[in-house]
Amino acid sequence: RCSCCGAEKRMPLSERTYHCSCGFVLERDHNAAINIKNEGLRLLA
């Protein structure tokens, strides 16, 4: 899931950089960390 726009995309584990159709580009693990943080904040709200 794109941490910028929320679009979902399946990626093989060998692909290390997340490229979204909205133009957002970020290292795969950093994008995942942002998504985990945002979900935690959503659950606490």
Coordinates of N, CA and C in Angstrom, one line a residue:
R1 N 0.8 -1.2 0.0 CA 0.0 0.0 0.0 C 0.9 1.2 0.0
C2 N 0.5 2.2 -0.8 CA 1.3 3.4 -0.9 C 1.0 4.3 0.3
S3 N 2.1 4.7 1.0 CA 1.9 5.5 2.2 C 1.5 6.9 1.9
C4 N 1.5 7.3 0.6 CA 1.1 8.6 0.2 C -0.3 8.7 -0.2
C5 N -0.8 7.8 -1.1 CA -2.1 7.9 -1.6 C -3.0 6.7 -1.2
G6 N -2.4 5.6 -0.7 CA -3.2 4.5 -0.3 C -3.5 3.4 -1.3
A7 N -3.0 3.6 -2.5 CA -3.2 2.6 -3.6 C -2.4 1.3 -3.2
E8 N -3.1 0.2 -3.5 CA -2.4 -1.1 -3.2 C -1.8 -1.7 -4.5
K9 N -0.6 -2.3 -4.2 CA 0.1 -2.9 -5.3 C 0.9 -4.1 -4.8
R10 N 0.8 -5.2 -5.6 CA 1.5 -6.4 -5.2 C 2.9 -6.3 -5.7
M11 N 3.9 -6.7 -4.9 CA 5.3 -6.6 -5.3 C 6.0 -7.9 -4.9
P12 N 6.9 -8.4 -5.8 CA 7.7 -9.5 -5.4 C 8.8 -9.0 -4.3
L13 N 9.2 -9.9 -3.4 CA 10.2 -9.6 -2.4 C 11.5 -9.1 -3.0
S14 N 11.8 -9.5 -4.2 CA 13.1 -9.0 -4.8 C 13.1 -7.6 -5.2
E15 N 11.9 -7.0 -5.3 CA 11.8 -5.6 -5.7 C 12.0 -4.7 -4.4
R16 N 13.0 -3.9 -4.4 CA 13.3 -3.2 -3.1 C 12.8 -1.7 -3.1
T17 N 12.4 -1.2 -4.2 CA 12.0 0.2 -4.3 C 10.5 0.2 -4.7
Y18 N 9.7 1.0 -3.9 CA 8.3 1.1 -4.1 C 8.0 2.2 -5.1
H19 N 7.4 2.0 -6.2 CA 7.1 3.0 -7.2 C 5.5 3.0 -7.3
C20 N 4.9 4.1 -7.0 CA 3.4 4.1 -7.1 C 3.0 4.9 -8.3
S21 N 1.8 4.6 -8.8 CA 1.3 5.3 -10.0 C 1.1 6.8 -9.7
C22 N 1.0 7.2 -8.4 CA 0.8 8.6 -8.0 C 2.1 9.4 -8.1
G23 N 3.3 8.7 -8.4 CA 4.6 9.3 -8.5 C 5.4 9.2 -7.3
F24 N 4.9 8.6 -6.2 CA 5.6 8.4 -5.0 C 6.6 7.3 -5.1
V25 N 7.9 7.5 -4.7 CA 9.0 6.5 -4.8 C 9.7 6.5 -3.5
L26 N 9.8 5.3 -2.9 CA 10.5 5.2 -1.6 C 11.0 3.8 -1.4
E27 N 12.0 3.6 -0.6 CA 12.5 2.2 -0.3 C 11.4 1.4 0.3
R28 N 11.3 0.2 -0.1 CA 10.2 -0.7 0.3 C 9.9 -0.8 1.8
D29 N 11.0 -1.0 2.6 CA 10.9 -1.1 4.0 C 10.5 0.2 4.7
H30 N 10.9 1.3 4.2 CA 10.6 2.6 4.7 C 9.1 2.9 4.5
N31 N 8.6 2.5 3.3 CA 7.2 2.7 3.0 C 6.3 1.8 3.9
A32 N 6.8 0.6 4.2 CA 6.1 -0.3 5.1 C 6.1 0.3 6.5
A33 N 7.2 0.8 7.0 CA 7.3 1.4 8.3 C 6.3 2.6 8.5
I34 N 6.2 3.4 7.4 CA 5.2 4.5 7.5 C 3.8 4.0 7.6
N35 N 3.5 2.9 6.8 CA 2.1 2.3 6.9 C 1.8 1.7 8.2
I36 N 2.8 1.1 8.9 CA 2.6 0.5 10.2 C 2.4 1.6 11.2
K37 N 3.2 2.7 11.1 CA 3.0 3.9 12.1 C 1.6 4.5 11.9
N38 N 1.2 4.7 10.6 CA -0.1 5.3 10.4 C -1.3 4.4 10.9
E39 N -1.1 3.1 10.7 CA -2.2 2.2 11.2 C -2.3 2.2 12.7
G40 N -1.1 2.3 13.4 CA -1.1 2.4 14.9 C -1.8 3.7 15.3
L41 N -1.5 4.8 14.7 CA -2.1 6.0 15.0 C -3.6 6.0 14.8
R42 N -4.0 5.3 13.7 CA -5.4 5.2 13.4 C -6.1 4.4 14.5
L43 N -5.5 3.4 15.0 CA -6.1 2.5 16.0 C -6.2 3.3 17.4
L44 N -5.2 4.1 17.6 CA -5.2 4.9 18.9 C -6.2 6.1 18.9
A45 N -6.6 6.5 17.7 CA -7.5 7.7 17.7 C -8.9 7.4 18.1

